[in-house]
Amino acid sequence: MEKEKFFKYGKREIDYLCSKDETLGAVIKKIGFIKRPVIDDLFIALVHSISGQQISTAAHKTVWDRIISRFSPLTAESINFASEEELQSCGISMRKTAYIKEIAAAVMQGNLCLEEIAQLDDQLLKDMLCRLKGVGNRTAEMIMIFSLERPDVLSYDDFGIQKGLRMIYGHKELTKEQFEIYAQRYSPFASVASLYIW
């Protein structure tokens, strides 16, 4: 079995964030080092992200375990040749099944090169991911962090990030302007900040 991989960061990123923000620094020191798993295969990460949208963590684990069990190895080819019924039997909705099948077909037909997308800069990468049906800003940003390990991502559209920022800094509401101030303060290691804000 392949060894589980985790988001890579260390003393350099921690020291930088602590020097830029004492409040976040206190949170970092209290929590300690965080091991967050990553899925470094972009296709698998897309399937994982789409299948988990709008369902609980526990429900997603059940669905994901079924997907991994049924499709081994999980590749664009195995999904492309699977029937919609096979995917739905794992607990995936009809709409999510259509999204996943469409991405798999695009990869198989050569219309979508995930290896090329993975080499793009952050904004182009996000734009390209958001062109895929079933992938919005938040999903793209989660993939950027937890698949491609981009170091400077803070997701405004993620409820956990908004809630965490409000808790840490005592905001009743968090405006987009306030969010941007934090994103700039944490840059270029906003993804590491995200781990602690969650």
PDB file of C-alpha atoms in Angstrom:
ATOM      1  CA  MET A   1       0.000   0.000   0.000  1.00  0.00           C
ATOM      2  CA  GLU A   2       1.266   3.469  -0.892  1.00  0.00           C
ATOM      3  CA  LYS A   3       2.474   5.478   2.083  1.00  0.00           C
ATOM      4  CA  GLU A   4       0.119   8.286   3.113  1.00  0.00           C
ATOM      5  CA  LYS A   5       1.392  11.732   2.149  1.00  0.00           C
ATOM      6  CA  PHE A   6       0.941  14.972   4.055  1.00  0.00           C
ATOM      7  CA  PHE A   7       1.040  18.665   3.206  1.00  0.00           C
ATOM      8  CA  LYS A   8       4.696  19.697   3.373  1.00  0.00           C
ATOM      9  CA  TYR A   9       5.693  22.631   5.540  1.00  0.00           C
ATOM     10  CA  GLY A  10       8.117  23.300   8.347  1.00  0.00           C
ATOM     11  CA  LYS A  11       9.997  25.776  10.516  1.00  0.00           C
ATOM     12  CA  ARG A  12      10.459  28.382   7.780  1.00  0.00           C
ATOM     13  CA  GLU A  13       6.727  28.768   7.166  1.00  0.00           C
ATOM     14  CA  ILE A  14       5.870  28.664  10.879  1.00  0.00           C
ATOM     15  CA  ASP A  15       8.487  31.274  11.788  1.00  0.00           C
ATOM     16  CA  TYR A  16       7.304  33.553   8.993  1.00  0.00           C
ATOM     17  CA  LEU A  17       3.628  33.400  10.007  1.00  0.00           C
ATOM     18  CA  CYS A  18       4.436  33.899  13.690  1.00  0.00           C
ATOM     19  CA  SER A  19       6.554  36.951  12.846  1.00  0.00           C
ATOM     20  CA  LYS A  20       3.772  38.448  10.720  1.00  0.00           C
ATOM     21  CA  ASP A  21       0.845  37.812  13.059  1.00  0.00           C
ATOM     22  CA  GLU A  22       1.191  37.346  16.824  1.00  0.00           C
ATOM     23  CA  THR A  23      -2.444  36.264  17.207  1.00  0.00           C
ATOM     24  CA  LEU A  24      -2.144  33.497  14.636  1.00  0.00           C
ATOM     25  CA  GLY A  25       1.288  32.693  16.049  1.00  0.00           C
ATOM     26  CA  ALA A  26      -0.281  31.950  19.433  1.00  0.00           C
ATOM     27  CA  VAL A  27      -2.736  29.569  17.753  1.00  0.00           C
ATOM     28  CA  ILE A  28       0.093  27.836  15.893  1.00  0.00           C
ATOM     29  CA  LYS A  29       2.128  27.372  19.084  1.00  0.00           C
ATOM     30  CA  LYS A  30      -0.899  26.017  20.945  1.00  0.00           C
ATOM     31  CA  ILE A  31      -1.853  23.494  18.239  1.00  0.00           C
ATOM     32  CA  GLY A  32       1.610  22.381  17.171  1.00  0.00           C
ATOM     33  CA  PHE A  33       2.504  20.640  13.926  1.00  0.00           C
ATOM     34  CA  ILE A  34      -0.458  19.548  11.785  1.00  0.00           C
ATOM     35  CA  LYS A  35      -0.398  16.515   9.495  1.00  0.00           C
ATOM     36  CA  ARG A  36      -2.988  17.020   6.753  1.00  0.00           C
ATOM     37  CA  PRO A  37      -3.193  14.255   4.138  1.00  0.00           C
ATOM     38  CA  VAL A  38      -2.790  15.135   0.477  1.00  0.00           C
ATOM     39  CA  ILE A  39      -3.865  13.271  -2.666  1.00  0.00           C
ATOM     40  CA  ASP A  40      -1.103  14.005  -5.136  1.00  0.00           C
ATOM     41  CA  ASP A  41      -2.879  12.437  -8.132  1.00  0.00           C
ATOM     42  CA  LEU A  42      -4.957  15.275  -9.594  1.00  0.00           C
ATOM     43  CA  PHE A  43      -7.616  13.047 -11.151  1.00  0.00           C
ATOM     44  CA  ILE A  44      -8.156  11.143  -7.905  1.00  0.00           C
ATOM     45  CA  ALA A  45      -8.257  14.475  -6.038  1.00  0.00           C
ATOM     46  CA  LEU A  46     -10.982  15.747  -8.382  1.00  0.00           C
ATOM     47  CA  VAL A  47     -13.089  12.626  -7.850  1.00  0.00           C
ATOM     48  CA  HIS A  48     -12.536  12.882  -4.103  1.00  0.00           C
ATOM     49  CA  SER A  49     -13.510  16.559  -3.977  1.00  0.00           C
ATOM     50  CA  ILE A  50     -16.578  16.287  -6.181  1.00  0.00           C
ATOM     51  CA  SER A  51     -17.868  13.159  -4.437  1.00  0.00           C
ATOM     52  CA  GLY A  52     -17.627  14.922  -1.071  1.00  0.00           C
ATOM     53  CA  GLN A  53     -19.496  18.088  -1.943  1.00  0.00           C
ATOM     54  CA  GLN A  54     -22.481  18.990   0.263  1.00  0.00           C
ATOM     55  CA  ILE A  55     -22.354  15.838   2.387  1.00  0.00           C
ATOM     56  CA  SER A  56     -20.997  15.265   5.884  1.00  0.00           C
ATOM     57  CA  THR A  57     -17.441  14.125   6.537  1.00  0.00           C
ATOM     58  CA  ALA A  58     -18.717  10.760   7.797  1.00  0.00           C
ATOM     59  CA  ALA A  59     -20.926  10.232   4.749  1.00  0.00           C
ATOM     60  CA  HIS A  60     -18.070  11.173   2.439  1.00  0.00           C
ATOM     61  CA  LYS A  61     -15.756   8.659   4.111  1.00  0.00           C
ATOM     62  CA  THR A  62     -18.306   5.920   3.465  1.00  0.00           C
ATOM     63  CA  VAL A  63     -18.732   6.965  -0.164  1.00  0.00           C
ATOM     64  CA  TRP A  64     -14.988   7.294  -0.704  1.00  0.00           C
ATOM     65  CA  ASP A  65     -14.255   3.882   0.802  1.00  0.00           C
ATOM     66  CA  ARG A  66     -16.778   2.368  -1.637  1.00  0.00           C
ATOM     67  CA  ILE A  67     -15.212   4.183  -4.593  1.00  0.00           C
ATOM     68  CA  ILE A  68     -11.699   3.034  -3.692  1.00  0.00           C
ATOM     69  CA  SER A  69     -12.916  -0.518  -3.143  1.00  0.00           C
ATOM     70  CA  ARG A  70     -14.841  -0.714  -6.419  1.00  0.00           C
ATOM     71  CA  PHE A  71     -12.382   1.121  -8.672  1.00  0.00           C
ATOM     72  CA  SER A  72      -8.863  -0.134  -8.180  1.00  0.00           C
ATOM     73  CA  PRO A  73      -6.814   1.483  -9.520  1.00  0.00           C
ATOM     74  CA  LEU A  74      -8.894   4.667  -9.587  1.00  0.00           C
ATOM     75  CA  THR A  75      -8.005   6.227 -12.934  1.00  0.00           C
ATOM     76  CA  ALA A  76      -9.671   8.214 -15.692  1.00  0.00           C
ATOM     77  CA  GLU A  77      -9.775   4.982 -17.685  1.00  0.00           C
ATOM     78  CA  SER A  78     -11.513   2.935 -14.973  1.00  0.00           C
ATOM     79  CA  ILE A  79     -14.104   5.681 -14.443  1.00  0.00           C
ATOM     80  CA  ASN A  80     -14.579   6.251 -18.169  1.00  0.00           C
ATOM     81  CA  PHE A  81     -15.458   2.601 -18.760  1.00  0.00           C
ATOM     82  CA  ALA A  82     -17.638   2.275 -15.666  1.00  0.00           C
ATOM     83  CA  SER A  83     -21.376   2.682 -16.003  1.00  0.00           C
ATOM     84  CA  GLU A  84     -23.198   5.547 -14.325  1.00  0.00           C
ATOM     85  CA  GLU A  85     -25.012   2.953 -12.234  1.00  0.00           C
ATOM     86  CA  GLU A  86     -21.705   1.629 -10.877  1.00  0.00           C
ATOM     87  CA  LEU A  87     -20.704   5.086  -9.702  1.00  0.00           C
ATOM     88  CA  GLN A  88     -24.109   5.825  -8.236  1.00  0.00           C
ATOM     89  CA  SER A  89     -24.037   2.540  -6.336  1.00  0.00           C
ATOM     90  CA  CYS A  90     -21.122   4.009  -4.331  1.00  0.00           C
ATOM     91  CA  GLY A  91     -23.462   6.715  -3.076  1.00  0.00           C
ATOM     92  CA  ILE A  92     -22.664   9.408  -5.654  1.00  0.00           C
ATOM     93  CA  SER A  93     -25.578  11.502  -6.913  1.00  0.00           C
ATOM     94  CA  MET A  94     -26.569  11.540 -10.571  1.00  0.00           C
ATOM     95  CA  ARG A  95     -25.229  15.076 -11.011  1.00  0.00           C
ATOM     96  CA  LYS A  96     -21.861  14.312  -9.413  1.00  0.00           C
ATOM     97  CA  THR A  97     -21.642  11.127 -11.457  1.00  0.00           C
ATOM     98  CA  ALA A  98     -22.116  13.154 -14.645  1.00  0.00           C
ATOM     99  CA  TYR A  99     -19.384  15.610 -13.595  1.00  0.00           C
ATOM    100  CA  ILE A 100     -16.908  12.839 -12.773  1.00  0.00           C
ATOM    101  CA  LYS A 101     -17.669  10.894 -15.965  1.00  0.00           C
ATOM    102  CA  GLU A 102     -17.253  14.041 -18.062  1.00  0.00           C
ATOM    103  CA  ILE A 103     -13.828  14.776 -16.567  1.00  0.00           C
ATOM    104  CA  ALA A 104     -12.724  11.167 -17.111  1.00  0.00           C
ATOM    105  CA  ALA A 105     -13.905  11.238 -20.726  1.00  0.00           C
ATOM    106  CA  ALA A 106     -12.106  14.527 -21.384  1.00  0.00           C
ATOM    107  CA  VAL A 107      -8.856  13.064 -20.027  1.00  0.00           C
ATOM    108  CA  MET A 108      -9.237   9.881 -22.097  1.00  0.00           C
ATOM    109  CA  GLN A 109     -10.029  11.835 -25.271  1.00  0.00           C
ATOM    110  CA  GLY A 110      -6.979  14.057 -24.795  1.00  0.00           C
ATOM    111  CA  ASN A 111      -9.059  17.191 -24.341  1.00  0.00           C
ATOM    112  CA  LEU A 112      -7.920  17.640 -20.755  1.00  0.00           C
ATOM    113  CA  CYS A 113      -4.271  17.253 -19.729  1.00  0.00           C
ATOM    114  CA  LEU A 114      -4.132  17.309 -15.951  1.00  0.00           C
ATOM    115  CA  GLU A 115      -0.327  17.215 -15.972  1.00  0.00           C
ATOM    116  CA  GLU A 116      -0.245  20.495 -17.917  1.00  0.00           C
ATOM    117  CA  ILE A 117      -2.857  22.125 -15.689  1.00  0.00           C
ATOM    118  CA  ALA A 118      -0.804  21.202 -12.626  1.00  0.00           C
ATOM    119  CA  GLN A 119       2.128  23.276 -13.944  1.00  0.00           C
ATOM    120  CA  LEU A 120       0.167  26.530 -14.320  1.00  0.00           C
ATOM    121  CA  ASP A 121       0.532  29.466 -11.936  1.00  0.00           C
ATOM    122  CA  ASP A 122      -2.076  29.775  -9.187  1.00  0.00           C
ATOM    123  CA  GLN A 123      -4.589  32.024 -10.934  1.00  0.00           C
ATOM    124  CA  LEU A 124      -4.486  30.181 -14.263  1.00  0.00           C
ATOM    125  CA  LEU A 125      -4.680  26.861 -12.434  1.00  0.00           C
ATOM    126  CA  LYS A 126      -7.734  27.995 -10.508  1.00  0.00           C
ATOM    127  CA  ASP A 127      -9.353  29.344 -13.683  1.00  0.00           C
ATOM    128  CA  MET A 128      -8.763  26.056 -15.527  1.00  0.00           C
ATOM    129  CA  LEU A 129     -10.089  23.945 -12.665  1.00  0.00           C
ATOM    130  CA  CYS A 130     -13.196  26.131 -12.397  1.00  0.00           C
ATOM    131  CA  ARG A 131     -13.959  25.457 -16.066  1.00  0.00           C
ATOM    132  CA  LEU A 132     -14.605  21.830 -15.168  1.00  0.00           C
ATOM    133  CA  LYS A 133     -18.237  21.106 -14.384  1.00  0.00           C
ATOM    134  CA  GLY A 134     -18.660  20.448 -10.691  1.00  0.00           C
ATOM    135  CA  VAL A 135     -15.638  22.525  -9.714  1.00  0.00           C
ATOM    136  CA  GLY A 136     -16.212  25.958  -8.193  1.00  0.00           C
ATOM    137  CA  ASN A 137     -13.859  28.337  -6.415  1.00  0.00           C
ATOM    138  CA  ARG A 138     -13.808  26.448  -3.125  1.00  0.00           C
ATOM    139  CA  THR A 139     -13.306  23.022  -4.714  1.00  0.00           C
ATOM    140  CA  ALA A 140     -10.508  24.410  -6.896  1.00  0.00           C
ATOM    141  CA  GLU A 141      -8.813  25.973  -3.888  1.00  0.00           C
ATOM    142  CA  MET A 142      -9.069  22.777  -1.829  1.00  0.00           C
ATOM    143  CA  ILE A 143      -7.485  20.858  -4.709  1.00  0.00           C
ATOM    144  CA  MET A 144      -4.741  23.481  -4.953  1.00  0.00           C
ATOM    145  CA  ILE A 145      -3.917  22.905  -1.279  1.00  0.00           C
ATOM    146  CA  PHE A 146      -4.622  19.224  -0.718  1.00  0.00           C
ATOM    147  CA  SER A 147      -3.494  17.810  -4.043  1.00  0.00           C
ATOM    148  CA  LEU A 148      -1.021  20.202  -5.638  1.00  0.00           C
ATOM    149  CA  GLU A 149       0.280  21.623  -2.330  1.00  0.00           C
ATOM    150  CA  ARG A 150       0.241  25.204  -3.521  1.00  0.00           C
ATOM    151  CA  PRO A 151       1.650  27.225  -0.600  1.00  0.00           C
ATOM    152  CA  ASP A 152      -0.353  30.449  -0.831  1.00  0.00           C
ATOM    153  CA  VAL A 153      -4.085  29.667  -0.839  1.00  0.00           C
ATOM    154  CA  LEU A 154      -6.689  31.081   1.556  1.00  0.00           C
ATOM    155  CA  SER A 155     -10.269  30.280   0.546  1.00  0.00           C
ATOM    156  CA  TYR A 156     -12.843  33.005   1.093  1.00  0.00           C
ATOM    157  CA  ASP A 157     -15.601  30.609   0.021  1.00  0.00           C
ATOM    158  CA  ASP A 158     -14.742  28.018   2.668  1.00  0.00           C
ATOM    159  CA  PHE A 159     -17.029  28.178   5.718  1.00  0.00           C
ATOM    160  CA  GLY A 160     -14.340  26.731   7.984  1.00  0.00           C
ATOM    161  CA  ILE A 161     -11.884  29.472   7.024  1.00  0.00           C
ATOM    162  CA  GLN A 162     -14.450  32.215   7.581  1.00  0.00           C
ATOM    163  CA  LYS A 163     -15.478  30.738  10.944  1.00  0.00           C
ATOM    164  CA  GLY A 164     -11.857  30.261  12.002  1.00  0.00           C
ATOM    165  CA  LEU A 165     -10.901  33.837  11.147  1.00  0.00           C
ATOM    166  CA  ARG A 166     -13.901  35.157  13.084  1.00  0.00           C
ATOM    167  CA  MET A 167     -12.986  33.040  16.120  1.00  0.00           C
ATOM    168  CA  ILE A 168      -9.279  33.884  16.087  1.00  0.00           C
ATOM    169  CA  TYR A 169      -9.692  37.617  15.597  1.00  0.00           C
ATOM    170  CA  GLY A 170     -13.049  38.186  17.289  1.00  0.00           C
ATOM    171  CA  HIS A 171     -15.037  39.309  14.246  1.00  0.00           C
ATOM    172  CA  LYS A 172     -18.816  39.031  14.330  1.00  0.00           C
ATOM    173  CA  GLU A 173     -18.795  39.287  10.554  1.00  0.00           C
ATOM    174  CA  LEU A 174     -15.902  38.968   8.126  1.00  0.00           C
ATOM    175  CA  THR A 175     -15.901  41.301   5.133  1.00  0.00           C
ATOM    176  CA  LYS A 176     -14.092  40.531   1.899  1.00  0.00           C
ATOM    177  CA  GLU A 177     -11.821  43.510   2.606  1.00  0.00           C
ATOM    178  CA  GLN A 178     -10.839  42.098   5.998  1.00  0.00           C
ATOM    179  CA  PHE A 179     -10.277  38.693   4.443  1.00  0.00           C
ATOM    180  CA  GLU A 180      -7.942  40.185   1.827  1.00  0.00           C
ATOM    181  CA  ILE A 181      -5.891  41.867   4.558  1.00  0.00           C
ATOM    182  CA  TYR A 182      -5.331  38.490   6.223  1.00  0.00           C
ATOM    183  CA  ALA A 183      -4.559  36.788   2.896  1.00  0.00           C
ATOM    184  CA  GLN A 184      -1.904  39.399   2.124  1.00  0.00           C
ATOM    185  CA  ARG A 185      -0.471  39.180   5.641  1.00  0.00           C
ATOM    186  CA  TYR A 186      -0.077  35.397   5.433  1.00  0.00           C
ATOM    187  CA  SER A 187       1.330  35.414   1.884  1.00  0.00           C
ATOM    188  CA  PRO A 188       3.320  33.567   0.598  1.00  0.00           C
ATOM    189  CA  PHE A 189       2.354  30.847   3.118  1.00  0.00           C
ATOM    190  CA  ALA A 190      -1.423  31.302   3.334  1.00  0.00           C
ATOM    191  CA  SER A 191      -2.020  27.571   2.842  1.00  0.00           C
ATOM    192  CA  VAL A 192      -0.122  26.829   6.045  1.00  0.00           C
ATOM    193  CA  ALA A 193      -2.136  29.524   7.826  1.00  0.00           C
ATOM    194  CA  SER A 194      -5.264  27.801   6.505  1.00  0.00           C
ATOM    195  CA  LEU A 195      -4.334  24.561   8.271  1.00  0.00           C
ATOM    196  CA  TYR A 196      -4.434  26.362  11.615  1.00  0.00           C
ATOM    197  CA  ILE A 197      -7.466  28.526  10.861  1.00  0.00           C
ATOM    198  CA  TRP A 198      -9.516  25.383  10.161  1.00  0.00           C
TER     199      TRP A 198
END
